[in-house]
Every structure is written in structure tokens, then in C-alpha cells.
Short mmCIF file of C-alpha atoms and ligand atoms in Angstrom, two decimals:
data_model
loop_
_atom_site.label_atom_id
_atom_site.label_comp_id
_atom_site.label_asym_id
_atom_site.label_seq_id
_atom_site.Cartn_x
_atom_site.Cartn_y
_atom_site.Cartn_z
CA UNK A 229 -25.98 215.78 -70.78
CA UNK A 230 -28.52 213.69 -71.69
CA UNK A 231 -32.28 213.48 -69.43
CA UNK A 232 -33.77 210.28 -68.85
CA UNK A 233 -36.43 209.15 -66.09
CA UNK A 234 -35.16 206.85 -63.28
CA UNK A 235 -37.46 205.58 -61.04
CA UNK A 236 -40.12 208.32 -61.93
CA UNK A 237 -37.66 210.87 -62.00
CA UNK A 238 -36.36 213.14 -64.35
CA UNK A 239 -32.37 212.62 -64.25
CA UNK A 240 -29.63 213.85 -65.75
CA UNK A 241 -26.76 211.65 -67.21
CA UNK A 242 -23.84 212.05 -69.12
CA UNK A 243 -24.22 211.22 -72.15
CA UNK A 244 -22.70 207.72 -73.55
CA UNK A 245 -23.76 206.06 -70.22
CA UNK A 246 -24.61 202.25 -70.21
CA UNK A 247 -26.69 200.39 -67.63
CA UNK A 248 -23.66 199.36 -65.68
CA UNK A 249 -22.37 202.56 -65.89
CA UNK A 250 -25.59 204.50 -64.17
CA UNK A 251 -25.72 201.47 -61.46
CA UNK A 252 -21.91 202.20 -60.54
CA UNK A 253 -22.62 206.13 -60.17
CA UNK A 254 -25.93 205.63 -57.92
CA UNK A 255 -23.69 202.43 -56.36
CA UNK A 256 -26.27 200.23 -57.01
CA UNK A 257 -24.72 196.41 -57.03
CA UNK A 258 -26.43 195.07 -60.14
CA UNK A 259 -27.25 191.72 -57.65
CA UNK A 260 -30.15 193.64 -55.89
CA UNK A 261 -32.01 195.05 -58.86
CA UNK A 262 -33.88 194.21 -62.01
CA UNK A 263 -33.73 196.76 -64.59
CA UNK A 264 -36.33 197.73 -66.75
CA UNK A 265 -36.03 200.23 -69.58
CA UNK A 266 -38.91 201.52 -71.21
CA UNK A 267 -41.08 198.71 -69.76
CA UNK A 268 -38.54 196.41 -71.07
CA UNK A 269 -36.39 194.07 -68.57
CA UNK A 270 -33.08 193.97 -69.69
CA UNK A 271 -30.78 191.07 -69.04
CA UNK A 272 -27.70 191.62 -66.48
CA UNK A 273 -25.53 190.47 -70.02
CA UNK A 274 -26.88 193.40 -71.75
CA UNK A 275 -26.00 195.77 -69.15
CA UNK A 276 -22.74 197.24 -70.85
CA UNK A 277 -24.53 197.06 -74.53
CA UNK A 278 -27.62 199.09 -73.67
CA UNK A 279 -26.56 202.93 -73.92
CA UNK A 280 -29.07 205.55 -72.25
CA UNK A 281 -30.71 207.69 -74.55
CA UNK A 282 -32.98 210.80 -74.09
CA UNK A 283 -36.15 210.17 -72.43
CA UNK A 284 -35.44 206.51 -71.36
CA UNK A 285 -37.67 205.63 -68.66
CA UNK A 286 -35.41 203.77 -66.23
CA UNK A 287 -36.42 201.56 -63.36
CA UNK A 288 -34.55 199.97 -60.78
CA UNK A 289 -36.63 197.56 -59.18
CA UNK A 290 -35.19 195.85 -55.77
CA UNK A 291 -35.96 192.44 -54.34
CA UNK A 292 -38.21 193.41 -51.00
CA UNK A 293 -38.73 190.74 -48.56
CA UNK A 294 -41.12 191.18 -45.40
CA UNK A 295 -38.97 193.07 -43.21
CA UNK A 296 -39.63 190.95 -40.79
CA UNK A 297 -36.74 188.91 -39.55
CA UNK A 298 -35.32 191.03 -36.11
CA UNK A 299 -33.65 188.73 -34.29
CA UNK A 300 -30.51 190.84 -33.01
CA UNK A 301 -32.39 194.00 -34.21
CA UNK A 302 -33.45 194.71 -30.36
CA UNK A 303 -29.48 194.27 -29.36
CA UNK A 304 -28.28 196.59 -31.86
CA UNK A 305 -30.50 199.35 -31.86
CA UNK A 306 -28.80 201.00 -28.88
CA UNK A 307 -25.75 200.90 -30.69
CA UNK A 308 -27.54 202.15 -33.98
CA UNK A 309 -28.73 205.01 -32.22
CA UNK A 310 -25.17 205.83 -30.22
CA UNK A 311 -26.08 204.65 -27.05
CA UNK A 312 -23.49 202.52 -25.81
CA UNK A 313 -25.88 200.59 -23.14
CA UNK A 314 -26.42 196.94 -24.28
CA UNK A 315 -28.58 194.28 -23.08
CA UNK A 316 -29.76 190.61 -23.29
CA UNK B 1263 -78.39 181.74 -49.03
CA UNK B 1264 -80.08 185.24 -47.68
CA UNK B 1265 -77.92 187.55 -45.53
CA UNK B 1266 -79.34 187.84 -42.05
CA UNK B 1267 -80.26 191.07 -40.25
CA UNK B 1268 -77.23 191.63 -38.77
CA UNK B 1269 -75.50 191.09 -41.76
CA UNK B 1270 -77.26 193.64 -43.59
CA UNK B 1271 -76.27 195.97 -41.12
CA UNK B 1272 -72.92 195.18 -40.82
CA UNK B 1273 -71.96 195.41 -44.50
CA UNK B 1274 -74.38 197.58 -45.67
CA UNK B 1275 -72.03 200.65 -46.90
CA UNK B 1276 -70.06 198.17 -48.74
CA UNK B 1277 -73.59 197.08 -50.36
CA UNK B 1278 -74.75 200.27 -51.17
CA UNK B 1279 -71.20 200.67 -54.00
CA UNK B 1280 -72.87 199.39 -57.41
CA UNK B 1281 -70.56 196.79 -57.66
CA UNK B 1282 -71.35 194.90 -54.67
CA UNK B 1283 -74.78 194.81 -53.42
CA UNK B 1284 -76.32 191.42 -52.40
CA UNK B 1285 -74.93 189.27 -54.58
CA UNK B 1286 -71.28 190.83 -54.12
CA UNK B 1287 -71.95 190.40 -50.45
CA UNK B 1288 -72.71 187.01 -50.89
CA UNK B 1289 -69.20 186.25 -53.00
CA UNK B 1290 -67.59 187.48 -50.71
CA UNK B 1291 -69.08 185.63 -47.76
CA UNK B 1292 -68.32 182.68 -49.62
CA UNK B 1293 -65.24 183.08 -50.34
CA UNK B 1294 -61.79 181.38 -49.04
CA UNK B 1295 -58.35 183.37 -48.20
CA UNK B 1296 -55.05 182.19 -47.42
CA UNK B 1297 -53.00 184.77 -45.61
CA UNK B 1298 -49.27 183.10 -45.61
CA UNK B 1299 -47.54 185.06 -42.93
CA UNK B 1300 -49.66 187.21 -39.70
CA UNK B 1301 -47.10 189.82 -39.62
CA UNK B 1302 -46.65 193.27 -40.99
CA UNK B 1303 -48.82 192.37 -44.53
CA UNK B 1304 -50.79 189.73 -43.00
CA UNK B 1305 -52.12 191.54 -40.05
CA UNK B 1306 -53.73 194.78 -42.70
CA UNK B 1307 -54.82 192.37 -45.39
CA UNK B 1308 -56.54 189.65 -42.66
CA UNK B 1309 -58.19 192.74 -40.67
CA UNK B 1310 -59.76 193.97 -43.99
CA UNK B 1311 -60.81 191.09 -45.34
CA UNK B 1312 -62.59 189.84 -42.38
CA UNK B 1313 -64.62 193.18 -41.59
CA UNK B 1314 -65.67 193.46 -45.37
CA UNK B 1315 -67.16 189.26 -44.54
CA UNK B 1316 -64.59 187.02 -45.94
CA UNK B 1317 -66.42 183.83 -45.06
CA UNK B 1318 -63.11 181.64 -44.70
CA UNK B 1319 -59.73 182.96 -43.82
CA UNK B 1320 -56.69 180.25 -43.23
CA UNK B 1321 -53.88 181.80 -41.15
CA UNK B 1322 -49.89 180.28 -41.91
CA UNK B 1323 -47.36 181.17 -38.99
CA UNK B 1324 -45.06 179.31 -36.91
CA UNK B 1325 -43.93 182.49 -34.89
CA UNK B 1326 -44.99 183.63 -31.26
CA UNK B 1327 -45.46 187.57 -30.84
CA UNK B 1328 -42.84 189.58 -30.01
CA UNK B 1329 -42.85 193.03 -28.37
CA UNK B 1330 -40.87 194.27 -31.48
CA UNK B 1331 -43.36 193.15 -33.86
CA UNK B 1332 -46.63 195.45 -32.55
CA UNK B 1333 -44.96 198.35 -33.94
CA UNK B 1334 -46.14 197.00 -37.52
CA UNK B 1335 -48.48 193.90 -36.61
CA UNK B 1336 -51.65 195.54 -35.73
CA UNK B 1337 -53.56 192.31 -35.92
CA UNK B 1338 -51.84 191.47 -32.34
CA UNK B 1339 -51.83 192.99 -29.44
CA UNK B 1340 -49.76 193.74 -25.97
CA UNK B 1341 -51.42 190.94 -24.14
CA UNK B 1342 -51.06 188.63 -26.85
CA UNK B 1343 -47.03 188.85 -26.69
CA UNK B 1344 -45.48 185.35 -25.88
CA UNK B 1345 -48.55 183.31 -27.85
CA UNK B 1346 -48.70 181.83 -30.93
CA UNK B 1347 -49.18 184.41 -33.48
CA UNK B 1348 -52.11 182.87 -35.47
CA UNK B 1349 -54.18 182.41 -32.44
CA UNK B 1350 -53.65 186.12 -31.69
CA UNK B 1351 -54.63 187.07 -35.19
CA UNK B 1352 -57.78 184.25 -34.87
CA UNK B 1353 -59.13 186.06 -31.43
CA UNK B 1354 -59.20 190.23 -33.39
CA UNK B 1355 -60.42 188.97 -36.53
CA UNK B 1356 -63.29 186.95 -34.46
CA UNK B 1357 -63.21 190.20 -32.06
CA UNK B 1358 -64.24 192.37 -35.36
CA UNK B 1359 -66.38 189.92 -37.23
CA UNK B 1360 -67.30 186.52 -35.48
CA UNK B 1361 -69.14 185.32 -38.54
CA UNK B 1362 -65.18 184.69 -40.17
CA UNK B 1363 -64.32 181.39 -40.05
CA UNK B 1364 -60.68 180.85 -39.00
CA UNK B 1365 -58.29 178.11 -39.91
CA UNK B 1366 -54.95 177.90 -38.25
CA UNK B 1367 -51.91 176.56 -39.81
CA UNK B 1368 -49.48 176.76 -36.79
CA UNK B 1369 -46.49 175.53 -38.89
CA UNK B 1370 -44.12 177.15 -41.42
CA UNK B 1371 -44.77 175.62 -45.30
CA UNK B 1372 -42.63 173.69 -47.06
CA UNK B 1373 -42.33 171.57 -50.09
CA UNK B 1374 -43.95 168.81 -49.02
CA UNK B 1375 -46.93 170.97 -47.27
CA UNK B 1376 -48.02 173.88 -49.19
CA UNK B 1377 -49.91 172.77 -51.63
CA UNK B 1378 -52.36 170.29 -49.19
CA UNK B 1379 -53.23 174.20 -47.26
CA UNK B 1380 -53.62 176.38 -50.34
CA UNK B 1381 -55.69 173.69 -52.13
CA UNK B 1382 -58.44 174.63 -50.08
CA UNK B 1383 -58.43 178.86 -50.92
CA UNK B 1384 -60.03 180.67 -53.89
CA UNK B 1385 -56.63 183.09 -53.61
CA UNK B 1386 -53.46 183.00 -51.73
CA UNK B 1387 -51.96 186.54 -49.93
CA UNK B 1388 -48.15 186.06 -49.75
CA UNK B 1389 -47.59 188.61 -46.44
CA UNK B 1390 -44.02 185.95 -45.50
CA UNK B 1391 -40.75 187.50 -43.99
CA UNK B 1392 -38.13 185.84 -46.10
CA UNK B 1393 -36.64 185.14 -49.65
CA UNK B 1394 -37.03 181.15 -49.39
CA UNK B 1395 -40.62 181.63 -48.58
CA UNK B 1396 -41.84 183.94 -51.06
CA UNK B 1397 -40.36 181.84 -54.04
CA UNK B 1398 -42.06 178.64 -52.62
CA UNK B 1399 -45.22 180.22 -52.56
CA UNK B 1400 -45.00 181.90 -55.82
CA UNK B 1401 -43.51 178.49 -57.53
CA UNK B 1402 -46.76 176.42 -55.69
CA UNK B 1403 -49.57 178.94 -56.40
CA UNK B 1404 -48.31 178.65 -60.14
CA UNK B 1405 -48.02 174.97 -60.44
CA UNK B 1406 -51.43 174.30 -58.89
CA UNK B 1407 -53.08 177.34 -60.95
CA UNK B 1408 -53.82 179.29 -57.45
CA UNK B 1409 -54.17 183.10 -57.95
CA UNK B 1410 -51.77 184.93 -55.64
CA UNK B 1411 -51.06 188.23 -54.15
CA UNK B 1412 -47.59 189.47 -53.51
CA UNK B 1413 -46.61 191.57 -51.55
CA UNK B 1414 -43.11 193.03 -50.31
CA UNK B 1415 -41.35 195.92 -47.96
CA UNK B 1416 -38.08 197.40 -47.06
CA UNK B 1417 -37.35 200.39 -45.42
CA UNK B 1418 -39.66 203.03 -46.31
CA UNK B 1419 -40.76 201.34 -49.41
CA UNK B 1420 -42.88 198.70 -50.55
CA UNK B 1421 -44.16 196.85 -53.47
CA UNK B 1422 -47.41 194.08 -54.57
CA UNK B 1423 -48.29 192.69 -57.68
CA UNK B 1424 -51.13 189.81 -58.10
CA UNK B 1425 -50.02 186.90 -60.04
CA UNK B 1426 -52.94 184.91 -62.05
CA UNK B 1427 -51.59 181.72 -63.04
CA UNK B 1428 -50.60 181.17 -66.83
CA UNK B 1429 -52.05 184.09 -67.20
CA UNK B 1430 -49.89 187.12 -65.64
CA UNK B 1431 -46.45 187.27 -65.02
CA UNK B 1432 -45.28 185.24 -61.90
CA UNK B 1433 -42.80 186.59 -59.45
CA UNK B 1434 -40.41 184.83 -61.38
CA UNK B 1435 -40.61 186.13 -64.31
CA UNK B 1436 -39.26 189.05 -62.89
CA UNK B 1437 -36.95 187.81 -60.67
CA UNK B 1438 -35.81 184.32 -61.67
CA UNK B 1439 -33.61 183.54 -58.77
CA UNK B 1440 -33.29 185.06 -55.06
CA UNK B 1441 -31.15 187.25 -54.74
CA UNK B 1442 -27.76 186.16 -53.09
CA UNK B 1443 -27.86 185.64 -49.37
CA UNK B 1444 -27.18 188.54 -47.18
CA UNK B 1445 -27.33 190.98 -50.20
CA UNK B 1446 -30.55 192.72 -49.88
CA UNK B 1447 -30.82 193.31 -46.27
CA UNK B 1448 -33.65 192.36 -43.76
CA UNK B 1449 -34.88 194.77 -41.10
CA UNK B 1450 -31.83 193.36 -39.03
CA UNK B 1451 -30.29 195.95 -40.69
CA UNK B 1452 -32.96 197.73 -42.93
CA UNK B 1453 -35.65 198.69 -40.46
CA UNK B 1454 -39.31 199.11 -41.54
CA UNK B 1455 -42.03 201.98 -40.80
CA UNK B 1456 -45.61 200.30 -39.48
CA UNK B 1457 -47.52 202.18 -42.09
CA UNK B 1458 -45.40 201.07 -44.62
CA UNK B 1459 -46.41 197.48 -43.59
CA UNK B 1460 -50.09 199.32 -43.29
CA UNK B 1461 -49.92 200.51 -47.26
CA UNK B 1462 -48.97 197.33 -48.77
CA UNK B 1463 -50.74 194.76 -46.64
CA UNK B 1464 -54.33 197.36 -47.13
CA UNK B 1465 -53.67 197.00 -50.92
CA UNK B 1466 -53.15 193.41 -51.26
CA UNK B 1467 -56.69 193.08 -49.20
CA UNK B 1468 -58.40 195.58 -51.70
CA UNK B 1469 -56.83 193.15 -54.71
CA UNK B 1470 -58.14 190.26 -53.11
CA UNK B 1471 -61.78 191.90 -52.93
CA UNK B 1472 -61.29 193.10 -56.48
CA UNK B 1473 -60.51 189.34 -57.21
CA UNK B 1474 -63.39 187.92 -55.50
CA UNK B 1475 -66.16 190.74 -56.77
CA UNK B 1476 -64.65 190.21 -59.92
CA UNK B 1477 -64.58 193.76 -60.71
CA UNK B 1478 -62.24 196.70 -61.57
CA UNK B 1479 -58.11 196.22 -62.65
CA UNK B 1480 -56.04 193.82 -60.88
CA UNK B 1481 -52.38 194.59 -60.58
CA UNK B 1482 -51.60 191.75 -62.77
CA UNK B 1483 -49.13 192.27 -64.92
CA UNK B 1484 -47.53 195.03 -63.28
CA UNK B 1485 -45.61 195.78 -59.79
CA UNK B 1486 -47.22 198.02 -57.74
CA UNK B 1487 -43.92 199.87 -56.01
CA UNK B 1488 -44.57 202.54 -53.35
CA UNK B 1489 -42.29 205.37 -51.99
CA UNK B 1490 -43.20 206.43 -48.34
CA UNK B 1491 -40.78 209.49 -48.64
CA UNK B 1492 -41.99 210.81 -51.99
CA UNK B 1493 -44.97 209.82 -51.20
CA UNK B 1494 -45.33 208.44 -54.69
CA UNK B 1495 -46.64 204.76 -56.62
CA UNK B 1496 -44.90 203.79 -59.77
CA UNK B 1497 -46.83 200.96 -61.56
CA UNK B 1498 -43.72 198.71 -63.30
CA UNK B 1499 -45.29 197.06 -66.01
CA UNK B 1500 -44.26 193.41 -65.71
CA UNK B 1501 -44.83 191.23 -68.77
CA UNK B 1502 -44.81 187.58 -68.43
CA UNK B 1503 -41.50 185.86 -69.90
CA UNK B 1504 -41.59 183.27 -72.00
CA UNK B 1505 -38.04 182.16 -70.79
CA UNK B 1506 -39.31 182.19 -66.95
CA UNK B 1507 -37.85 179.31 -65.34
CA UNK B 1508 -41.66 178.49 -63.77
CA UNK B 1509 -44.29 179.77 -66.09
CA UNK B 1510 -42.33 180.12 -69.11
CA UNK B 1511 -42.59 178.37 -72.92
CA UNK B 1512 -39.96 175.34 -71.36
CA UNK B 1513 -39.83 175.43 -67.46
CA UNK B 1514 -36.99 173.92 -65.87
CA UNK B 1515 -38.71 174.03 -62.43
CA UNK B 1516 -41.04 171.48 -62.47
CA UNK B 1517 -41.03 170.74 -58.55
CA UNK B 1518 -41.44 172.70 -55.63
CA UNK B 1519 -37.65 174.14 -54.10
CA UNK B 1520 -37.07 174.37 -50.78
CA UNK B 1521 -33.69 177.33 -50.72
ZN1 ZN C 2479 -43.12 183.33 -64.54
#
């Protein structure tokens, strides 16, 4: 096993792991993050070559919009919450 | 100019921090905010910025209030649902602070718009709702040298970084591209807690007063990312790239892009 920080957090990996590899296991799709290791952004190419070491410092970083858009969040929140009542 | 009676009142426990005082007071009385977006960032950020005496604050939204949006909006309220959002926003901030000056921009920006509104601001608050939106203000406030904050939210997490020009890394040199459509979720499907909304939008105020006092650490440079659950901030350092697409050594966007 091998410790690393991801996200802040103290983590432990197998050791060997690549970027791609750690993004599979927390089923991360590499589309919605940047990745940063040790302050450094690595490139989605580089993904396979860079292998985790002790005390990385990992961050996944995800696009965040404003949360706003809700149109069709009032119709499906019934449903979300397992009521079947629906309305216009 | 001498700050009146009133005035003096008003802002005096914001005069009496060291950094501030009269002449403080009087920067930020003259200064000029754009607030792109009066929603759940927009509506923190604009009711900070006017009590603390922002002299000028423009207002960019094309949206009418919903029912579903006071649950994070707090600049609107339940009688204000079915107007135009800006003029809801215009009547609190004047409600708290009538001195404010507020400019309406009752339209969404584009390409061919955005950089006639935020020609006239000292800094630019990016509070918008979508991917498209956020890139076009981040590629404008770059090409015309407009400081910017930035500011983001999903779920129970959040994010804000403040982008000086040239100077700091831009949005894009983090994230060159949107991401793919439908990929990262909205709150169609992703949902978003009010104080989330509350944390973010309060920060990107306090950078803006930090800009305009000119004092203390801007979050340039680095993402500000916050974890409602954990109750945690990370600060991701965020250098700029010298292969950005925008602000780079050879940009190959030299034009505004509307996705
Ligand atoms: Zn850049």
C-alpha cells in the first residue's frame, strides 16, 4: 500500500497505481476533472505515465457551473423523492 | 469628496478596520461592479457589496424569478416572483443602501455585447448558471484586461478563484475547454444547498472589496474549492499556463466564442 493525499485526504492506494487507474477505482470519468499532482496539472495524455508515489498530494478538481438551470427540476422532484404524484 | 453624516454612520464599523478608514470608504464608494448573473452567487456578492457602499453596481440577467429560485436567491423575494430578476435585485439593494447606484442589463451577454457592459466596471463577478457563459466571460474579461471573479457550485460544493488579467491564471488555463455537454450535471439533476450558494457568492464579494481597498491576498492564482459536508477549503494552487489557449505564450483564441 502506498498513502497519498486526494483531495485533502490521506488515502490509501495500491501501490503501482497511475492516474487513470485511481480515477477508474473512485469512477471518476477523466472528462469532468482536472488533475493536479503536487500543485502540478497533469495532462489527460499523461494519465497512464504518471505512477502515484508516497505522499503525492492529489486533486481532483471538477468543472462547477451555477447550479442554476431547473427547468424540469420542479417535475421530477416528486419522483426523486418516491412520490409518484406528478404535476404541470 | 467628504462622506456625509449619514454615511459616516452607516459605514462606520467598516471604517474603524485600519485598512479602510476614510479614504477606503471613499474607494469603495467610487467604485464600479459588474455582477453577471442575480442568482445564487449574484444575489450574496450584490447584497454585500452594496451595504459595505459600492457606489456603482451593473446587474446582467435575462431571467424572471421563479418560486424555485428563493431557496438560494436571497436578493429576491416572494412578491417579486414572476418579475424580471434584475429589477428585483435593483429594489433590496436600494431597500438596504439607496446611495448604490443600479444599472440594469435586462439581457443575456453575448459575443457581440459583453464587452460594451463590462467596459464600464473596475471588476467583473462571474455569479452565471451555465458552461457557455462562464467561458465568454472569462475569454472577454481577459482580452479587454478586466479583473474578474469566478465563482462556481454543485451540489454541496463550491469553488472561486479571481483572475487578474496577464497576470494570474485565467479560467482557462485550468480548464481549456468546457466540459462535454451533459457530462457534469446541472441542478436538473445535481441539486444545490442555499448556503452553499451563500459561501461562495459572500467570498467573491469579500475578493472584490479586497480588490478595490487594495489590501490583503487575492485568490489569484489559486482555486478556492469548498466542501459543505467536511466542512473544509482546499486552496488548489493554479499557475498560469503558458500553453493556455487565451492567455497563454501563442493564443489561438483571439475572438470572443459563443458555445
Ligand atoms: Zn489562461
Amino acid at each position: 500500500m502506498v498513502n497519498i493525499y486526494l483531495n485533502g485526504k490521506k488515502k490509501d492506494i495500491e501501490e503501482g497505481m497511475n492516474i487513470s487507474d485511481l480515477l477508474f477505482v473512485n469512477r471518476i470519468r477523466p472528462e469532468v476533472v482536472v488533475v493536479e499532482v503536487n500543485e502540478k496539472i497533469i495532462e489527460r495524455n499523461k494519465y497512464k505515465d504518471t505512477i502515484l508515489i508516497a505522499d503525492d498530494k492529489v486533486e481532483f478538481v471538477y468543472y462547477m457551473g451555477g447550479g442554476e438551470r431547473e427547468l424540469g427540476l420542479v417535475k421530477h422532484v416528486l419522483e426523486f423523492i418516491g412520490n409518484k404524484y406528478t404535476f404541470d | 469628496m467628504e462622506l456625509r453624516e449619514d454615511q459616516l454612520e452607516r459605514y462606520s464599523r467598516q471604517m474603524f478596520l485600519p485598512n479602510i478608514g476614510g479614504e477606503g470608504q471613499k474607494k469603495i464608494l467610487n467604485a464600479k461592479v459588474l455582477i453577471i448573473g442575480a442568482g445564487g452567487l449574484g444575489s450574496p456578492c450584490a447584497l454585500y457589496l452594496a451595504s459595505a457602499g459600492v457606489g456603482g453596481i451593473g446587474l446582467v440577467d435575462s431571467d424572471v424569478v421563479e418560486l424555485s429560485n428563493l431557496q438560494r436567491q436571497i436578493v429576491h423575494s416572494t412578491e417579486a416572483v414572476g418579475k424580471s430578476k434584475v429589477e428585483s435585485a435593483k429594489k433590496t439593494i436600494n431597500g438596504i443602501n439607496p446611495d448604490v447606484e443600479v444599472v440594469l442589463y435586462n439581457f443575456r451577454v453575448t459575443s457581440q455585447n459583453i464587452l460594451n457592459v463590462i467596459k464600464n466596471y473596475d471588476i467583473v463577478v462571474d455569479g452565471s448558471d451555465n458552461f457557455p457563459t462562464k467561458y465568454l466571460v472569462n475569454d472577454a474579461c481577459v482580452l479587454a484586461n478586466k479583473p474578474l471573479s469566478h465563482g462556481g457550485m454543485s451540489k454541496f460544493d463550491g469553488q472561486l478563484t479571481t483572475i487578474l488579467p496577464r497576470q494570474s491564471a485565467c479560467y482557462r488555463c485550468f480548464f481549456p475547454e468546457p466540459p462535454p455537454p451533459g457530462l457534469v450535471p446541472d441542478s436538473q439533476e445535481a441539486g444545490i444547498l442555499g448556503a452553499v450558494a451563500g459561501v461562495i457568492g459572500t467570498l467573491q464579494a469579500n475578493e472584490v472589496l479586497k480588490f478595490i481597498l487594495g489590501v490583503g491576498n487575492l485568490l489569484a492564482g489559486k482555486l478556492l474549492v469548498f466542501n459543505s459536508l467536511d466542512a473544509n477549503f482546499r486552496q488548489v494552487k493554479v499557475p498560469k499556463d503558458p500553453n493556455c489557449p487565451l492567455c497563454g505564450d501563442n493564443p489561438s483564441i483571439t475572438e470572443l466564442i459563443d458555445y
